[in-house]
mmCIF file of C-alpha atoms in Angstrom:
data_model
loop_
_atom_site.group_PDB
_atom_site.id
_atom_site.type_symbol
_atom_site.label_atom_id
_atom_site.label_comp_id
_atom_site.label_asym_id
_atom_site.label_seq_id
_atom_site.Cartn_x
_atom_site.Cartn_y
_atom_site.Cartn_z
ATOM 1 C CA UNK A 27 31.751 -9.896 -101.747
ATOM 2 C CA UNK A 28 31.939 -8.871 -98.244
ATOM 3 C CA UNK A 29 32.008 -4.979 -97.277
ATOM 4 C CA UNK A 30 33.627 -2.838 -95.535
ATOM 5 C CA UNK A 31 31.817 -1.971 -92.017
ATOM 6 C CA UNK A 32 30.096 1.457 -91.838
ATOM 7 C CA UNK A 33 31.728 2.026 -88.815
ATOM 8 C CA UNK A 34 35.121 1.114 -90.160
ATOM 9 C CA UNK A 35 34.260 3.949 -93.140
ATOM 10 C CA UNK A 36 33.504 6.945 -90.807
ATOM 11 C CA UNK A 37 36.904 6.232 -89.230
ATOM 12 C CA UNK A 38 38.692 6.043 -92.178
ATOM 13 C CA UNK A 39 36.969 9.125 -93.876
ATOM 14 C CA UNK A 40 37.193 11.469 -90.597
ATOM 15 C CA UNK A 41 40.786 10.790 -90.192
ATOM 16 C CA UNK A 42 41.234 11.621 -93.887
ATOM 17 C CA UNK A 43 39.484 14.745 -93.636
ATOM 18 C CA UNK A 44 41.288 15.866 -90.636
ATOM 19 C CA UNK A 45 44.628 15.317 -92.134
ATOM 20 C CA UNK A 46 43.499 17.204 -95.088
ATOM 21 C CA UNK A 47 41.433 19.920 -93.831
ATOM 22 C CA UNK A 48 43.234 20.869 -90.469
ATOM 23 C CA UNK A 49 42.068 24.088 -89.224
ATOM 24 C CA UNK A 50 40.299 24.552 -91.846
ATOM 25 C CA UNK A 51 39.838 25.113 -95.756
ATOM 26 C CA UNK A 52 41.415 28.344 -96.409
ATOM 27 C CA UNK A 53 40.747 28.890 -99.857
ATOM 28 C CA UNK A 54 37.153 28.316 -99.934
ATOM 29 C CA UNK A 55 36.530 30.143 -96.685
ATOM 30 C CA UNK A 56 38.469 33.081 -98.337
ATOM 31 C CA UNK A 57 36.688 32.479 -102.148
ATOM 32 C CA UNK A 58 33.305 30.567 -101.446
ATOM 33 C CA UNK A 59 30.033 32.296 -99.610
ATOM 34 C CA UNK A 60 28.795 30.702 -97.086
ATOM 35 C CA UNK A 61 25.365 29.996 -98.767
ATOM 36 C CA UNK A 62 26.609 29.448 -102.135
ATOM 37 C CA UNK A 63 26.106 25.472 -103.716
ATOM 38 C CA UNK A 64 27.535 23.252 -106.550
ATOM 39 C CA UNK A 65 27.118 20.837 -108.590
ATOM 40 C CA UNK A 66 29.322 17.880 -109.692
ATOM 41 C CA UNK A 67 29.563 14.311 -110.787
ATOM 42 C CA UNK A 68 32.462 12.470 -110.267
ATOM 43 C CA UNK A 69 33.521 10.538 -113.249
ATOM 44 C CA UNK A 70 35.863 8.291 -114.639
ATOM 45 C CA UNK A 71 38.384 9.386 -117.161
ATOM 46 C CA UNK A 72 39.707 5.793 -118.159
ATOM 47 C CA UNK A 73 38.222 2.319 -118.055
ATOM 48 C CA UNK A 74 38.065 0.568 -114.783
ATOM 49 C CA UNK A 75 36.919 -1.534 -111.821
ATOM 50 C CA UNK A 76 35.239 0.759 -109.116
ATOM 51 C CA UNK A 77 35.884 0.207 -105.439
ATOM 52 C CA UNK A 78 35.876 2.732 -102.404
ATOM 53 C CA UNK A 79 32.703 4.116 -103.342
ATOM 54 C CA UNK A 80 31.011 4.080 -99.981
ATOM 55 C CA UNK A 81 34.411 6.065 -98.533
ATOM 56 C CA UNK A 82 33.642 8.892 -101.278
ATOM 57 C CA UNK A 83 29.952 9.445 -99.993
ATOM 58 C CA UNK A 84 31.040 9.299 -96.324
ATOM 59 C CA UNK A 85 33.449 11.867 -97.500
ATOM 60 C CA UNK A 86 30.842 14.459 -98.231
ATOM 61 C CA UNK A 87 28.427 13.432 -96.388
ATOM 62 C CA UNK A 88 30.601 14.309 -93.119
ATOM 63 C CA UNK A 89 31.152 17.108 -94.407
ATOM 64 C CA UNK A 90 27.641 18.515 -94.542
ATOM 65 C CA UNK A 91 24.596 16.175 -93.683
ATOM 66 C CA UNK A 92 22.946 18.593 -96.625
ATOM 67 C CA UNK A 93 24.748 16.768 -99.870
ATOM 68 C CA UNK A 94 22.444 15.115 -101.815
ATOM 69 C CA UNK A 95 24.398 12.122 -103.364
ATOM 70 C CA UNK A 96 23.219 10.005 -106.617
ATOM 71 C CA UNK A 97 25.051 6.988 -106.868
ATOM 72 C CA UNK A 98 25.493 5.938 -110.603
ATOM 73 C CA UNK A 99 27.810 2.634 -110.401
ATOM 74 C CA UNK A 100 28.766 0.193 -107.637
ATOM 75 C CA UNK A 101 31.861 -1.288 -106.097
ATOM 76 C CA UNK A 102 33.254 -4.048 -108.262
ATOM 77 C CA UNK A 103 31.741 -2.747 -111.730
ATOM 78 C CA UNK A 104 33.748 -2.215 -114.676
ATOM 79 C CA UNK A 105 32.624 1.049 -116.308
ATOM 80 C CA UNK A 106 34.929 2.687 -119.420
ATOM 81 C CA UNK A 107 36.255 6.125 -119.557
ATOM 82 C CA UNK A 108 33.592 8.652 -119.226
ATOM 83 C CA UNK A 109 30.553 6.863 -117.471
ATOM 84 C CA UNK A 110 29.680 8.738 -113.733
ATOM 85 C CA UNK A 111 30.464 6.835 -110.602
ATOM 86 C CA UNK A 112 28.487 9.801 -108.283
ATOM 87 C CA UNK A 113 26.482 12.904 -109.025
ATOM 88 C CA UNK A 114 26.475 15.204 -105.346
ATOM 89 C CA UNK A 115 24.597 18.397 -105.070
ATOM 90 C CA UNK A 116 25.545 20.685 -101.659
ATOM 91 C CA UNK A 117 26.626 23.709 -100.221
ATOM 92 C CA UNK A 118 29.985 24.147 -102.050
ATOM 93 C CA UNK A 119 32.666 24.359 -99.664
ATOM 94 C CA UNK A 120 31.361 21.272 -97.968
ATOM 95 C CA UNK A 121 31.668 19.971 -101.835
ATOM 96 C CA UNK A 122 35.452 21.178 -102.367
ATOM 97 C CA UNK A 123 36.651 20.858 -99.006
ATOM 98 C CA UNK A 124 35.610 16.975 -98.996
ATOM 99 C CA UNK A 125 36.611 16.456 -102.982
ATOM 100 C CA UNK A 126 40.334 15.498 -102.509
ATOM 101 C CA UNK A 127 40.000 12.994 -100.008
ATOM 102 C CA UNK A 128 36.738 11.405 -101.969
ATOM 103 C CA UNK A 129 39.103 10.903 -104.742
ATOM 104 C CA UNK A 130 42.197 9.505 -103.249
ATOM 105 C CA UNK A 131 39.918 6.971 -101.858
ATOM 106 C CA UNK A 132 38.072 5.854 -105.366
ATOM 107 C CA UNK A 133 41.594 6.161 -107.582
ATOM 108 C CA UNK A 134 43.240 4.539 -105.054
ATOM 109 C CA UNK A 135 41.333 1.554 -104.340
ATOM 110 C CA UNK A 136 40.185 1.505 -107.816
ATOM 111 C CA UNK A 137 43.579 1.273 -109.049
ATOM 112 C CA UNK A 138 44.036 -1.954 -107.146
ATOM 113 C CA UNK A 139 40.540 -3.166 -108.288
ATOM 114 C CA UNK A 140 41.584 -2.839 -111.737
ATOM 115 C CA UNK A 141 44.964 -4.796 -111.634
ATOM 116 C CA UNK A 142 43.284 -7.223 -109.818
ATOM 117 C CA UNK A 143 40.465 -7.680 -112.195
ATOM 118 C CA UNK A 144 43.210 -7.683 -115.222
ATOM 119 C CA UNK A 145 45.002 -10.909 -113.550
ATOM 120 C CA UNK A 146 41.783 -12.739 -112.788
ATOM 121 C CA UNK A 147 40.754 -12.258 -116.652
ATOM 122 C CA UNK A 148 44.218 -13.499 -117.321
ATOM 123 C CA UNK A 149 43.997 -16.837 -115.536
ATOM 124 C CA UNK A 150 39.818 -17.560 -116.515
ATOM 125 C CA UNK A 151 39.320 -20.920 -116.985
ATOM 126 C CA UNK A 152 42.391 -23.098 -115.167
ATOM 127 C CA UNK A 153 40.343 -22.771 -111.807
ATOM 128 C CA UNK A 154 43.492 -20.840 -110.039
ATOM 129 C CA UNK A 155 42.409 -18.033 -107.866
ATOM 130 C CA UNK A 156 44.487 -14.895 -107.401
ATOM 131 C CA UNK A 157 45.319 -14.209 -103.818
ATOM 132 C CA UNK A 158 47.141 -10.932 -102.542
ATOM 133 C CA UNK A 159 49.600 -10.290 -99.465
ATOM 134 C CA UNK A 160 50.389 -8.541 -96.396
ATOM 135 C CA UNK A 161 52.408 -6.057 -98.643
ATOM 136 C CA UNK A 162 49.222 -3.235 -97.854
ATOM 137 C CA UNK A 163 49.936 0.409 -96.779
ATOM 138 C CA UNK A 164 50.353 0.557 -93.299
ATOM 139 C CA UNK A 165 46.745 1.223 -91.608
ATOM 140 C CA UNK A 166 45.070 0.827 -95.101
ATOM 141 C CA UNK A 167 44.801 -2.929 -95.320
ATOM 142 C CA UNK A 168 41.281 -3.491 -94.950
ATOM 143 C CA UNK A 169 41.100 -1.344 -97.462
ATOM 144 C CA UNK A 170 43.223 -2.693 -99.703
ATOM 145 C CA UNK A 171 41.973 -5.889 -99.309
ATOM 146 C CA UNK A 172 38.425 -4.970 -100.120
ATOM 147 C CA UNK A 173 39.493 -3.730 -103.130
ATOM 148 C CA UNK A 174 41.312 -7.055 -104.477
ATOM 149 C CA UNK A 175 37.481 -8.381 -103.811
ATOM 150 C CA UNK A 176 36.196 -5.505 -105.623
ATOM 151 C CA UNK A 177 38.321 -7.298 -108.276
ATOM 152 C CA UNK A 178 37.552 -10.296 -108.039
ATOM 153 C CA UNK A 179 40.537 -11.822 -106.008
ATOM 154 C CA UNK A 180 41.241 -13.628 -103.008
ATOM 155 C CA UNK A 181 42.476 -12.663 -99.630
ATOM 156 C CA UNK A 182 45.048 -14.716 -98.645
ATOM 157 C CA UNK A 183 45.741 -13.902 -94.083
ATOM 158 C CA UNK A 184 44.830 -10.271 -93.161
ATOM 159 C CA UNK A 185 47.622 -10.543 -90.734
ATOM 160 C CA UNK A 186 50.275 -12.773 -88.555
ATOM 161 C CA UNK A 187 46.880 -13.899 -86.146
ATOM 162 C CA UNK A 188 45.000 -15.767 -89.238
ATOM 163 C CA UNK A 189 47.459 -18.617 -90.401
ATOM 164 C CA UNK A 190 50.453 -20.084 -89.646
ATOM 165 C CA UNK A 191 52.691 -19.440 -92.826
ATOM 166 C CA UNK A 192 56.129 -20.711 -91.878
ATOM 167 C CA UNK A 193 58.577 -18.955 -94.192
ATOM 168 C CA UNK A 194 62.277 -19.557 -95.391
ATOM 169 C CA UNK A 195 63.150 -17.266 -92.388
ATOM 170 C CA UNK A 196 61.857 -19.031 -89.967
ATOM 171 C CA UNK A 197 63.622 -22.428 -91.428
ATOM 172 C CA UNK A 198 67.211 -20.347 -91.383
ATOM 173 C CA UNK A 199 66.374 -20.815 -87.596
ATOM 174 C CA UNK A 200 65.397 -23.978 -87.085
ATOM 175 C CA UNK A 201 68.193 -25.067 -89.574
ATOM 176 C CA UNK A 202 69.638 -27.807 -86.943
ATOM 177 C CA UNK A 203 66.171 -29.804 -86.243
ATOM 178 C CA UNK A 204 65.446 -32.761 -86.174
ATOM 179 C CA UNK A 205 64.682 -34.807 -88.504
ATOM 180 C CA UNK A 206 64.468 -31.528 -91.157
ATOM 181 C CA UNK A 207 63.557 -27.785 -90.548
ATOM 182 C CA UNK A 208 60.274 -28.234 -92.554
ATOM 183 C CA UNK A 209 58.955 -31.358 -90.126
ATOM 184 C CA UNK A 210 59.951 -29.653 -86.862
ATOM 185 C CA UNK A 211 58.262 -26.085 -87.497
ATOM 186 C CA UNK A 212 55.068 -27.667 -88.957
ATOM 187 C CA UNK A 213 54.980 -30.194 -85.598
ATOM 188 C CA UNK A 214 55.525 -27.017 -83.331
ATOM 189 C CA UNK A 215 52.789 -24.232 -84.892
ATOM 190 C CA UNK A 216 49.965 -28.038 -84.508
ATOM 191 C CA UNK A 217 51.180 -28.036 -81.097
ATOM 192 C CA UNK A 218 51.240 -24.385 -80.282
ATOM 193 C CA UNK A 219 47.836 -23.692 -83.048
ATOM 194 C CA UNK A 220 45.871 -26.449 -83.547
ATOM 195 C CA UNK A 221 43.160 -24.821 -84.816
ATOM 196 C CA UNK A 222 45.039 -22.755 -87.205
ATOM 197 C CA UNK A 223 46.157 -24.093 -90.786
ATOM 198 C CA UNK A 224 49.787 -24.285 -91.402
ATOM 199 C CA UNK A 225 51.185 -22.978 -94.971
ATOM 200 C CA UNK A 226 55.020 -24.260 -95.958
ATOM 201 C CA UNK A 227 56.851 -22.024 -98.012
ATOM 202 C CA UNK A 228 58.910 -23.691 -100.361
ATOM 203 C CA UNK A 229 62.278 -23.088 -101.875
ATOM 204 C CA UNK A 230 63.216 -26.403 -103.780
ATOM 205 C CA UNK A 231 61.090 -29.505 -104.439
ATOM 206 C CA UNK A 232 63.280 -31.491 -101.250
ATOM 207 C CA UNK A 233 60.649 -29.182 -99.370
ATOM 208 C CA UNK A 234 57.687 -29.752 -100.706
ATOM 209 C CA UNK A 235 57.689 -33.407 -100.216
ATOM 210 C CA UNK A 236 59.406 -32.307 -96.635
ATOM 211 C CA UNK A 237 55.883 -30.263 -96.338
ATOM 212 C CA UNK A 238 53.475 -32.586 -97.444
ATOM 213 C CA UNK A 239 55.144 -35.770 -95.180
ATOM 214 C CA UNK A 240 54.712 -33.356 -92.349
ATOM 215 C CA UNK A 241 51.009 -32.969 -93.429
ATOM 216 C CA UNK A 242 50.517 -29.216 -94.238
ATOM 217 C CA UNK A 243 47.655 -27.413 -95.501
ATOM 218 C CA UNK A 244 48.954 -25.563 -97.779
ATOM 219 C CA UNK A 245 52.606 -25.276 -99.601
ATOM 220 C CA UNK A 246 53.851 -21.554 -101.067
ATOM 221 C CA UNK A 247 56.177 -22.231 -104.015
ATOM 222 C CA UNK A 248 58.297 -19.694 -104.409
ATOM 223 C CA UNK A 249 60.041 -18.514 -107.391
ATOM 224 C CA UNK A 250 59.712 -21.795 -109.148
ATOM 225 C CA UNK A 251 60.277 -22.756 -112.528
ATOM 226 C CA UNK A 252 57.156 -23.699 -114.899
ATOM 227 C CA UNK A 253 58.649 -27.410 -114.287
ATOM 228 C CA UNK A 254 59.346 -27.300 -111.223
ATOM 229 C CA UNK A 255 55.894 -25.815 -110.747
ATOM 230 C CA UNK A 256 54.097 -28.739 -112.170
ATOM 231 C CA UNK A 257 56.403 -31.567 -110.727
ATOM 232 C CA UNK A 258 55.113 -30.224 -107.474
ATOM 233 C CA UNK A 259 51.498 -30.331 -108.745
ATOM 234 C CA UNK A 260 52.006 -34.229 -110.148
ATOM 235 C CA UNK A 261 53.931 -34.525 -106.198
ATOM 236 C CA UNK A 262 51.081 -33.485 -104.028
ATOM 237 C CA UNK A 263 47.924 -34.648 -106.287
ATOM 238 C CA UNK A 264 45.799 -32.411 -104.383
ATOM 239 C CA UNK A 265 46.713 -34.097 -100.847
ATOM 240 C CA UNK A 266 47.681 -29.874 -99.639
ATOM 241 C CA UNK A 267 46.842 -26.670 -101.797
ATOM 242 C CA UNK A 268 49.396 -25.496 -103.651
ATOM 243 C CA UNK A 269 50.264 -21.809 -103.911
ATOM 244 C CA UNK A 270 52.560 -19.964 -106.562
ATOM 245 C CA UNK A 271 54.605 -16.981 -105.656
ATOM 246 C CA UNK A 272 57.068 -14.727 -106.960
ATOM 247 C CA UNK A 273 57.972 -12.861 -110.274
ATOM 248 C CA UNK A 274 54.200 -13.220 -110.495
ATOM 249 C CA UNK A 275 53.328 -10.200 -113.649
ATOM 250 C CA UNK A 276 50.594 -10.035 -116.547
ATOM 251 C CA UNK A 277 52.597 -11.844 -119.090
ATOM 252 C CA UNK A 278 53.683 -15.016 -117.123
ATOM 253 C CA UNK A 279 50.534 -15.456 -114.900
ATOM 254 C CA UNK A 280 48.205 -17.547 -117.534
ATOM 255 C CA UNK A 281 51.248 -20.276 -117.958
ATOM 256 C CA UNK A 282 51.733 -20.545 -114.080
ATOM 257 C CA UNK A 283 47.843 -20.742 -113.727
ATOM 258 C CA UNK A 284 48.278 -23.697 -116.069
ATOM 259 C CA UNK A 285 50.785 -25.629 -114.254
ATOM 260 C CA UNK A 286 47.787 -26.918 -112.243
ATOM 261 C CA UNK A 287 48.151 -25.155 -108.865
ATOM 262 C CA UNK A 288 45.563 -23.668 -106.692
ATOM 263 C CA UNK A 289 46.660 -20.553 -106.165
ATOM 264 C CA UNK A 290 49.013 -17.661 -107.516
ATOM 265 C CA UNK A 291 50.134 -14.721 -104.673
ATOM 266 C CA UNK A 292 50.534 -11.635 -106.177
ATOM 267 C CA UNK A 293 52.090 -8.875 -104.374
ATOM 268 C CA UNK A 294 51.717 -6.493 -106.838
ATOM 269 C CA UNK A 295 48.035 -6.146 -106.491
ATOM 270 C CA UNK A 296 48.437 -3.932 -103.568
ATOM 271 C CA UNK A 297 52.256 -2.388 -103.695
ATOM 272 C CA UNK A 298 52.261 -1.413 -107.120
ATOM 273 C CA UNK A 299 48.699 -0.790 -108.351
ATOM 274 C CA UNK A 300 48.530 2.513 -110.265
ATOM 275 C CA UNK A 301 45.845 4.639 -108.856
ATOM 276 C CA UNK A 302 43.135 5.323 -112.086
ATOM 277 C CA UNK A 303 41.869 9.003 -113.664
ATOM 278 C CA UNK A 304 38.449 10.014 -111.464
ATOM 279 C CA UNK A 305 37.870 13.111 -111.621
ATOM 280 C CA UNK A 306 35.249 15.598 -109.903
ATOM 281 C CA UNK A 307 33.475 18.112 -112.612
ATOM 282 C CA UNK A 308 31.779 21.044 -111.238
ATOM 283 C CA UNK A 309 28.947 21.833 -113.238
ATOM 284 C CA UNK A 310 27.368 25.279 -113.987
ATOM 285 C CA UNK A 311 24.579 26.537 -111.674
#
C-alpha cells in the first residue's frame, strides 16, 4: 500500500490547523497555564479500518515538537470499538488546540477505509477488485484515495491527466461520426495519447462491441442489468477489462462481482462514507 508523502502531510495538517486555530486558541489560552500537560489516548468507539494516522501525529506534533506520541495501531488495520489508535503526552494546549483537526482527519478517512473494506469483504473470492472515482472532496483527493487503499481498494485515475475515459458526454458530441461515436473518439484520444489507455463507457451492449472493435482497454458498463452484465463478459472474453458502474451498494455488489467482470466503480466509497466514532480521552494527571 503506497503512502502518503511526508511532505504532502505537513501541508495538509498546517493548513488544517490554520483554518482551525486562526489567531489563536482562545479558550485554552484563557483556561490552560502555560506549563500545565495532559494526557490522552485517542481511541476508537466503534469497529473499524484505520487510515489518516500519520495526519493525526503531524497534527500534534506541529503543534509542539514536545508531544510524545505512542502509536498503538496502523493504517489499514481493523481494530473493534475500544482498542487505542494513539496515546500522546504534551504540554496541554498544544494537546487541545491540535485535537479537533487530529480527529477529523482519522474519522474521516477512516470512515472511507471502513466502507471500503466492507465492499471488498463483500466481493472475496470472484477476483473483482473495487475501484473508486473522481467523486473526492475538492483538495482532499489524495487523501481520499489513500484511504480506499487503507481499505483495501483500487484507485481507478487520480484525475483527467491519467487515462483517457471517454464518457456518454463526450459521445452526445461526436454523435454524427463516422462510422459510430464509439470508433471515432477511441481513434482520436490513440492519435492525440498514445501512451495513455483508453476506457469506453458503455450505455447498451451496441457499444460494447462498438468499444472492443475499436480496440479499447478498458469498457465502463454503466447501469447494466445482471444479464446484460454477463452477456458483455461472454462478448469480450477478456480481449479489454471490463468495469461495472452504477447503483453499485452493499446488497447488490456480490451478484455483480459474479457476473465475471474485472472491476466494480463505486462512488460511494468517497461521497458518502460516514465518518467513524474516535474519540480523544484526557486522562487524569
Amino acid at each position: 500500500m503506497n503512502g502518503l508523502h511526508p511532505r504532502e502531510v505537513r501541508r495538509f495538517v498546517r493548513n488544517a490547523l490554520r483554518e482551525d486555530i486562526g489567531r489563536g486558541d482562545a479558550t485554552s489560552l484563557a483556561l490552560i497555564p502555560a506549563r500545565a500537560r495532559a494526557r490522552a489516548v485517542m481511541r476508537a468507539r466503534q469497529a473499524l479500518v484505520v487510515a489518516g494516522l500519520p495526519l493525526a501525529i503531524e497534527a500534534f506534533r506541529q503543534r509542539s515538537r514536545s508531544v510524545r506520541i505512542r502509536t498503538r495501531a496502523r493504517d489499514g488495520e481493523s481494530l473493534q470499538a475500544g482498542a487505542v489508535l494513539l496515546e500522546v503526552e504534551g504540554p496541554a494546549r498544544a494537546l487541545l488546540s491540535a485535537e479537533r483537526v487530529a480527529l477529523n482527519f482519522v474519522q474521516r478517512l477512516s470512515g472511507i477505509a471502513t466502507l471500503t473494506a466492507r465492499f471488498v469483504r463483500a466481493v472475496a473470492g470472484t477476483g473483482a477488485r473495487i475501484l473508486d472515482t473522481r467523486k473526492t472532496t475538492p483538495g482532499w483527493r489524495k487523501l481520499e484515495k489513500y484511504a480506499v487503499r487503507c481499505g483495501g481498494g483500487h484507485n481507478h485515475r487520480f484525475g483527467l491527466d491519467d487515462l483517457v475515459l471517454i464518457k456518454d458526454n463526450h459521445l452526445q458530441v461526436l454523435q454524427d461520426a463516422e462510422p459510430n461515436p464509439v470508433a471515432a473518439a477511441v481513434a482520436r484520444a490513440r492519435q492525440r495519447w498514445p501512451h495513455l489507455e483508453v476506457e469506453v463507457e458503455a450505455d447498451t451492449l451496441q457499444q460494447v462491441q462498438q468499444a472492443l472493435d475499436a480496440g479499447a482497454d478498458r469498457i465502463l458498463l454503466d447501469n447494466f442489468s445482471l444479464p446484460d452484465l454477463r452477456e458483455a463478459v461472454r462478448r469480450v472474453a477478456g480481449r479489454a477489462r471490463l468495469e461495472a458502474s452504477g447503483g453499485i451498494r452493499l446488497d447488490n455488489v456480490r451478484a455483480v462481482a459474479e457476473t465475471g467482470v474485472d472491476d466494480i466503480s463505486v462512488g460511494a466509497l468517497t461521497h458518502s462514507a460516514p465518518a467513524v466514532d474516535i474519540g480523544l480521552d484526557f486522562l487524569q494527571p
